[in-house]
Short mmCIF file of C-alpha atoms and ligand atoms in Angstrom, two decimals:
data_model
loop_
_atom_site.label_atom_id
_atom_site.label_comp_id
_atom_site.label_asym_id
_atom_site.label_seq_id
_atom_site.Cartn_x
_atom_site.Cartn_y
_atom_site.Cartn_z
CA MET A 237 7.80 -23.72 -2.03
CA ARG A 238 5.70 -22.40 0.79
CA GLU A 239 2.40 -23.32 0.29
CA ARG A 240 0.24 -22.04 2.87
CA VAL A 241 -0.20 -18.22 3.01
CA LEU A 242 -2.14 -15.94 5.48
CA VAL A 243 -2.99 -12.44 3.73
CA ALA A 244 -3.77 -9.99 5.95
CA GLY A 245 -5.31 -6.91 4.34
CA SER A 246 -7.05 -8.98 2.26
CA THR A 247 -9.69 -6.73 1.55
CA GLY A 248 -7.57 -3.86 0.31
CA TYR A 249 -6.15 -2.79 -3.42
CA LEU A 250 -2.92 -4.84 -2.76
CA GLY A 251 -4.26 -7.50 -0.78
CA ARG A 252 -7.08 -8.41 -3.12
CA PHE A 253 -4.15 -8.84 -6.13
CA MET A 254 -2.19 -10.83 -3.79
CA ILE A 255 -4.75 -13.02 -3.20
CA LYS A 256 -5.40 -13.48 -6.96
CA GLU A 257 -1.94 -13.97 -7.57
CA LEU A 258 -1.35 -16.62 -5.17
CA LYS A 259 -4.18 -18.45 -6.15
CA GLU A 260 -2.68 -18.55 -9.66
CA ARG A 261 0.46 -19.70 -8.71
CA GLY A 262 -1.00 -22.47 -6.71
CA TYR A 263 -0.83 -21.57 -2.92
CA TRP A 264 -3.48 -22.26 -0.46
CA ILE A 265 -4.80 -19.02 0.86
CA LYS A 266 -6.37 -18.10 4.23
CA ALA A 267 -7.59 -14.60 4.43
CA LEU A 268 -7.76 -12.43 7.33
CA CYS A 269 -10.52 -9.70 7.36
CA ARG A 270 -12.88 -8.03 9.67
CA ASN A 271 -15.82 -7.91 7.16
CA LYS A 272 -16.89 -10.77 5.15
CA GLU A 273 -18.74 -8.53 2.63
CA LYS A 274 -15.58 -6.75 1.73
CA ILE A 275 -13.77 -9.88 0.47
CA GLN A 276 -16.77 -10.86 -2.15
CA LEU A 277 -14.45 -9.51 -5.10
CA VAL A 278 -11.84 -12.33 -4.38
CA GLY A 279 -13.97 -14.44 -2.06
CA HIS A 280 -13.60 -17.32 -4.37
CA TYR A 281 -9.90 -17.82 -4.32
CA VAL A 282 -9.64 -17.99 -0.76
CA ASP A 283 -9.42 -21.47 0.64
CA GLU A 284 -10.04 -20.17 4.34
CA LEU A 285 -11.62 -17.16 5.79
CA PHE A 286 -10.73 -16.00 9.18
CA ILE A 287 -13.02 -13.02 10.38
CA ALA A 288 -11.38 -11.23 13.44
CA LYS A 289 -10.14 -7.71 14.10
CA ALA A 290 -6.48 -7.37 13.88
CA THR A 291 -6.44 -4.45 16.23
CA ASN A 292 -8.06 -7.06 19.04
CA PRO A 293 -5.09 -9.52 19.91
CA ASP A 294 -8.09 -11.70 21.64
CA THR A 295 -9.72 -12.29 18.39
CA LEU A 296 -6.65 -13.50 16.67
CA ASN A 297 -6.14 -16.86 18.65
CA GLY A 298 -5.48 -19.94 15.88
CA LEU A 299 -4.77 -17.22 13.28
CA CYS A 300 -1.49 -18.78 12.02
CA ARG A 301 -2.28 -22.34 12.70
CA GLY A 302 -0.53 -24.34 9.85
CA ILE A 303 0.39 -21.46 8.00
CA ASP A 304 3.89 -21.38 6.14
CA CYS A 305 3.89 -17.66 5.30
CA VAL A 306 2.32 -14.63 6.10
CA PHE A 307 1.85 -11.57 4.08
CA SER A 308 0.70 -8.20 5.78
CA SER A 309 -0.52 -5.42 3.53
CA LEU A 310 -2.53 -4.40 6.48
CA GLY A 311 -2.60 -0.66 7.24
CA ILE A 312 -4.42 2.89 7.47
CA THR A 313 -4.72 4.65 4.13
CA LYS A 314 -8.14 5.83 3.67
CA GLN A 315 -10.04 4.43 6.91
CA LYS A 316 -11.27 7.03 9.20
CA GLU A 317 -12.44 5.11 12.12
CA GLY A 318 -10.50 6.68 14.92
CA PHE A 319 -7.86 4.50 14.95
CA THR A 320 -3.99 5.96 14.98
CA TYR A 321 -1.30 4.56 12.45
CA MET A 322 0.44 3.43 15.84
CA ASP A 323 -3.07 1.11 16.26
CA VAL A 324 -3.07 -0.09 12.98
CA ASP A 325 0.03 0.07 10.94
CA TYR A 326 2.13 -1.09 14.14
CA GLN A 327 0.14 -2.70 16.83
CA ALA A 328 -2.28 -4.75 14.81
CA ASN A 329 0.56 -6.19 12.49
CA ARG A 330 2.54 -6.73 15.86
CA ASN A 331 -0.64 -9.02 17.23
CA ILE A 332 -0.26 -10.99 13.78
CA LEU A 333 3.39 -11.24 14.28
CA ASP A 334 2.96 -12.42 17.71
CA GLN A 335 0.37 -15.20 16.38
CA ALA A 336 2.88 -16.00 13.58
CA LEU A 337 5.88 -16.61 16.19
CA ALA A 338 3.72 -18.64 18.52
CA GLU A 339 2.85 -21.00 15.59
CA ARG A 340 6.33 -21.25 14.04
CA VAL A 341 5.64 -19.69 10.79
CA SER A 342 8.56 -19.85 8.54
CA LYS A 343 8.55 -16.31 6.84
CA PHE A 344 6.69 -13.14 7.42
CA ILE A 345 6.30 -10.54 4.49
CA TYR A 346 5.47 -7.00 5.23
CA VAL A 347 4.36 -4.22 2.88
CA SER A 348 6.31 -0.75 4.22
CA VAL A 349 6.90 2.14 2.01
CA LEU A 350 9.68 3.24 -0.19
CA ASN A 351 12.35 5.92 1.08
CA ALA A 352 11.38 5.30 4.91
CA ASP A 353 14.94 6.34 5.65
CA LYS A 354 14.40 9.91 4.33
CA ILE A 355 10.73 10.42 5.69
CA LYS A 356 10.90 8.70 8.89
CA HIS A 357 9.48 11.87 10.89
CA LEU A 358 6.04 11.43 9.29
CA GLN A 359 3.57 9.69 11.68
CA ILE A 360 2.74 6.60 9.19
CA VAL A 361 6.44 5.93 8.63
CA LYS A 362 7.10 6.00 12.49
CA ALA A 363 4.55 3.34 12.88
CA LYS A 364 5.42 1.09 10.11
CA GLU A 365 9.18 1.43 10.62
CA ARG A 366 8.65 0.38 14.31
CA PHE A 367 6.94 -2.44 13.29
CA CYS A 368 9.56 -3.33 10.68
CA GLU A 369 12.41 -3.00 13.38
CA GLU A 370 10.48 -5.57 15.79
CA LEU A 371 10.15 -7.68 12.79
CA ARG A 372 13.94 -7.94 12.07
CA GLY A 373 14.97 -8.41 15.57
CA SER A 374 12.21 -11.63 15.82
CA ASP A 375 13.36 -15.15 15.13
CA VAL A 376 11.21 -15.13 12.15
CA GLU A 377 12.57 -15.05 8.52
CA TYR A 378 11.34 -11.83 7.07
CA LEU A 379 11.09 -9.93 4.20
CA ILE A 380 9.81 -6.16 4.10
CA ILE A 381 8.55 -4.85 0.71
CA ARG A 382 9.22 -1.29 0.05
CA PRO A 383 6.53 -0.14 -2.92
CA ASN A 384 6.49 3.11 -4.96
CA GLY A 385 2.87 4.81 -4.93
CA PHE A 386 0.14 2.43 -6.22
CA PHE A 387 -2.17 3.30 -9.35
CA SER A 388 -5.06 3.40 -6.94
CA ASP A 389 -3.68 6.60 -5.49
CA ILE A 390 -2.40 8.20 -9.13
CA GLY A 391 -6.47 7.72 -9.91
CA GLN A 392 -6.84 10.97 -8.05
CA VAL A 393 -5.10 12.94 -10.89
CA PHE A 394 -7.19 11.09 -12.90
CA LYS A 395 -10.39 12.26 -10.87
CA MET A 396 -8.97 15.94 -10.86
CA ALA A 397 -8.51 15.86 -14.51
CA GLN A 398 -12.33 14.75 -14.85
CA ARG A 399 -12.92 17.79 -12.98
CA GLY A 400 -10.98 19.81 -15.47
CA THR A 401 -8.00 21.02 -13.53
CA VAL A 402 -5.11 18.86 -11.85
CA TYR A 403 -3.23 20.78 -8.63
CA LEU A 404 0.08 19.87 -8.20
CA LEU A 405 2.90 20.90 -5.89
CA GLY A 406 5.88 23.00 -6.63
CA SER A 407 7.06 22.21 -10.12
CA GLY A 408 5.29 19.24 -10.91
CA GLU A 409 8.84 17.82 -12.25
CA TYR A 410 9.71 15.43 -9.22
CA PRO A 411 9.79 11.67 -10.87
CA GLY A 412 8.66 8.55 -9.70
CA ASN A 413 7.73 5.32 -11.03
CA PRO A 414 4.25 4.22 -9.31
CA ILE A 415 2.88 0.60 -9.57
CA HIS A 416 -0.22 -1.19 -10.63
CA GLY A 417 -1.33 -3.65 -7.74
CA GLN A 418 -1.06 -6.26 -10.12
CA ASP A 419 2.41 -5.84 -10.95
CA LEU A 420 3.25 -5.21 -7.50
CA ALA A 421 1.54 -8.82 -6.18
CA GLN A 422 3.46 -10.34 -9.13
CA ALA A 423 6.82 -9.01 -7.66
CA CYS A 424 5.76 -9.97 -4.03
CA VAL A 425 5.14 -13.50 -4.84
CA ASP A 426 8.36 -13.50 -6.90
CA HIS A 427 10.04 -12.58 -4.03
CA LEU A 428 8.33 -14.79 -1.66
CA ASP A 429 11.34 -17.29 -1.26
CA LEU A 430 13.93 -14.44 -0.99
CA ALA A 431 16.31 -14.71 2.11
CA SER A 432 15.57 -12.33 4.80
CA GLY A 433 16.03 -8.73 3.65
CA GLU A 434 14.22 -5.81 1.95
CA VAL A 435 13.28 -5.02 -1.61
CA ASP A 436 12.32 -1.86 -3.36
CA ILE A 437 9.88 -2.12 -5.54
CA GLY A 438 8.34 0.49 -8.43
CA GLY A 439 6.40 0.34 -11.80
CA PRO A 440 7.62 0.26 -15.37
CA GLU A 441 7.56 3.79 -16.10
CA ILE A 442 9.56 6.78 -14.76
CA LEU A 443 7.30 9.94 -15.16
CA SER A 444 6.99 13.44 -13.77
CA GLN A 445 3.85 14.45 -12.08
CA ASN A 446 3.22 16.90 -15.10
CA GLU A 447 3.62 13.98 -17.20
CA ILE A 448 1.18 11.55 -15.54
CA ALA A 449 -1.67 14.52 -15.45
CA ALA A 450 -1.12 15.31 -19.31
CA GLN A 451 -1.64 11.87 -19.95
CA ALA A 452 -4.88 12.12 -17.68
CA PHE A 453 -6.28 14.97 -19.81
CA GLU A 454 -4.89 13.13 -23.16
CA VAL A 455 -6.84 9.97 -22.41
CA LEU A 456 -9.76 12.07 -21.45
CA GLY A 457 -9.73 13.96 -24.74
CA LYS A 458 -9.81 17.04 -22.38
CA LYS A 459 -7.67 20.52 -22.52
CA GLU A 460 -4.63 20.29 -20.16
CA LYS A 461 -4.86 22.48 -17.17
CA ILE A 462 -2.42 22.03 -14.43
CA LEU A 463 -2.15 24.48 -11.66
CA HIS A 464 1.18 24.61 -9.42
CA PHE A 465 0.75 25.00 -6.06
CA PRO A 466 3.45 26.67 -4.60
CA LEU A 467 5.61 24.43 -2.10
CA LEU A 468 6.06 27.16 0.34
CA ALA A 469 2.18 27.52 0.61
CA ALA A 470 2.13 23.79 1.00
CA LYS A 471 4.91 23.77 3.81
CA LEU A 472 2.92 26.45 5.59
CA PHE A 473 -0.50 24.74 5.20
CA LEU A 474 1.15 21.41 6.60
CA LYS A 475 2.60 23.20 9.56
CA VAL A 476 -0.87 24.65 10.51
CA ILE A 477 -2.96 21.52 9.99
CA ARG A 478 -0.18 19.83 12.21
CA SER A 479 -0.92 22.24 15.00
CA VAL A 480 -4.78 22.44 14.86
CA THR A 481 -5.89 18.95 13.97
CA SER A 482 -4.73 15.37 15.39
CA VAL A 483 -2.40 12.82 13.49
CA LYS A 484 -5.79 11.14 12.07
CA THR A 485 -6.38 14.23 10.08
CA TYR A 486 -2.87 15.45 9.59
CA GLY A 487 -1.15 11.93 8.98
CA PRO A 488 -2.54 11.02 5.40
CA LEU A 489 -2.03 14.56 4.24
CA GLU A 490 1.75 15.22 5.47
CA PHE A 491 2.35 11.65 4.02
CA PHE A 492 1.11 12.85 0.31
CA LEU A 493 2.47 16.17 0.48
CA THR A 494 5.93 15.00 1.42
CA VAL A 495 6.06 12.12 -1.17
CA LEU A 496 4.76 14.33 -4.09
CA THR A 497 7.64 16.67 -3.46
CA MET A 498 10.43 14.34 -3.84
CA ASP A 499 12.08 11.78 -6.14
CA MET A 500 10.38 8.53 -5.87
CA ILE A 501 12.04 5.87 -7.99
CA ALA A 502 12.62 2.26 -7.24
CA PRO A 503 13.63 -1.09 -9.30
CA ARG A 504 11.32 -1.38 -12.14
CA TYR A 505 8.79 -4.10 -12.22
CA GLY A 506 5.52 -4.84 -14.05
CA THR A 507 4.06 -3.91 -17.71
CA HIS A 508 0.95 -1.75 -16.57
CA THR A 509 1.28 1.96 -17.68
CA ILE A 510 -0.36 4.65 -16.37
CA ARG A 511 -1.80 5.69 -19.72
CA GLN A 512 -3.67 1.97 -19.81
CA TYR A 513 -4.61 2.28 -16.14
CA PHE A 514 -6.42 5.92 -17.24
CA THR A 515 -8.03 4.29 -20.19
CA GLU A 516 -9.22 1.75 -17.88
CA LEU A 517 -10.73 4.21 -15.48
CA ARG A 518 -12.10 6.11 -18.61
CA ASN A 519 -13.80 3.00 -19.62
CA GLY A 520 -14.98 2.06 -15.89
CA LYS A 521 -12.84 -0.94 -16.20
CA ALA A 522 -10.14 -0.40 -13.74
CA MET A 523 -9.55 -3.07 -10.64
N1 LIG B 1023 -1.15 3.41 -1.69
C1 LIG B 1023 -0.23 3.63 -1.84
O1 LIG B 1023 0.13 4.34 -2.48
C2 LIG B 1023 0.94 2.88 -1.26
C3 LIG B 1023 2.37 3.19 -1.37
C4 LIG B 1023 3.44 2.59 -0.66
C5 LIG B 1023 3.09 1.80 0.42
N2 LIG B 1023 1.42 1.45 0.85
C6 LIG B 1023 1.17 0.71 1.82
O2 LIG B 1023 0.54 -0.39 1.25
C7 LIG B 1023 -0.32 -0.95 2.39
C8 LIG B 1023 -1.52 -1.89 1.58
O3 LIG B 1023 -2.32 -0.47 0.91
P1 LIG B 1023 -3.56 -0.76 -0.01
O4 LIG B 1023 -3.57 0.44 -0.87
O5 LIG B 1023 -3.65 -2.14 -0.43
O6 LIG B 1023 -4.33 -0.22 1.37
P2 LIG B 1023 -5.73 -0.37 1.35
O7 LIG B 1023 -6.52 -0.95 0.07
O8 LIG B 1023 -6.36 1.06 2.46
O9 LIG B 1023 -6.26 -1.72 2.34
C9 LIG B 1023 -5.57 -1.96 3.71
C10 LIG B 1023 -6.15 -3.13 4.43
O10 LIG B 1023 -5.78 -2.76 5.82
C11 LIG B 1023 -7.15 -3.24 6.65
N3 LIG B 1023 -7.29 -1.98 7.87
C12 LIG B 1023 -7.10 -0.89 7.79
N4 LIG B 1023 -7.32 -0.20 8.86
C13 LIG B 1023 -7.79 -1.54 9.43
C14 LIG B 1023 -8.18 -1.81 10.96
N5 LIG B 1023 -8.41 -0.87 11.90
N6 LIG B 1023 -8.15 -3.24 11.50
C15 LIG B 1023 -8.25 -3.97 10.52
N7 LIG B 1023 -7.93 -4.01 9.33
C16 LIG B 1023 -7.59 -2.65 8.73
C17 LIG B 1023 -8.30 -2.88 5.49
O11 LIG B 1023 -9.41 -3.57 5.91
P3 LIG B 1023 -10.80 -3.15 5.51
O12 LIG B 1023 -11.03 -3.30 4.07
O13 LIG B 1023 -11.85 -3.84 6.38
O14 LIG B 1023 -10.85 -1.57 5.56
C18 LIG B 1023 -7.73 -3.29 4.43
O15 LIG B 1023 -7.74 -4.87 3.89
C19 LIG B 1023 -0.60 -0.08 3.07
O16 LIG B 1023 -0.13 -0.50 4.58
C20 LIG B 1023 -0.12 1.22 2.59
O17 LIG B 1023 0.46 2.20 3.59
C21 LIG B 1023 0.33 2.12 0.41
#
């Protein structure tokens, strides 16, 4: 059993579940974070806090001292701070890997995205996969986790339903099995001792986007209203924003517009259903 784990991305949706899961399974945890306030929710599970900016390698000296395994879910999702995906998803993770290699850490686990080979033209995927390539080519044993969409993002469908209308792209019939952060964290810890490789991870239920939207309305007790935005219009929109905005603006949009118009199915893990999650959101109890 690997005993001392560094969690990077510790203040994020997945990182928080990861810290809780690792603690419950008896691991010693160091958390990398840049803002002490943000780790409060899970701070009591953390054995050592390392406050630093992963984008600035000068602040990372000693980060991996005494560490057996690094887990990184560090990346840009909604942060709007002027950093690009290359600065964070690639370079900040590269900075952490350099520390791990210097301290001869025995394993590095990195969270990328599902189906990266089909969407490698997207800016976020380019940055993540550049890091994956360097991780594979390094001396450290590695594991690349490729998860499906997180429930935290599916929460957007619930918010639209609360406002009265859910907007979907195309037919809304693309199937997928998004995953709850707790289920994903459990699956990540289950795979901690796996030999070097890559693993796709999805949630327990395969649903179309129409079915997910219908469940949101059902949980809210509201009349279903789903508007389907034509695919061609979405493609044109993407073309325009790519030419008039920077990657910081169009990057997240191109990612979501693309993954929402393809089948996203991964091996099934976990037990949390979307209906349960929507019910927790309705009751103000979702993590
Ligand atoms: N959401 C999805 O559906 C999905 C699906 C597949 C894969 N993924 C990938 O899984 C990973 C984790 O996702 P998540 O939902 O847990 O993300 P999240 O909640 O946004 O957390 C991201 C983490 O990265 C850190 N971070 C972001 N920008 C940073 C910067 N400039 N410098 C230092 N740290 C920075 C954040 O720190 P702060 O709290 O300080 O900002 C946070 O700890 C991401 O790489 C994401 O791309 C997500």
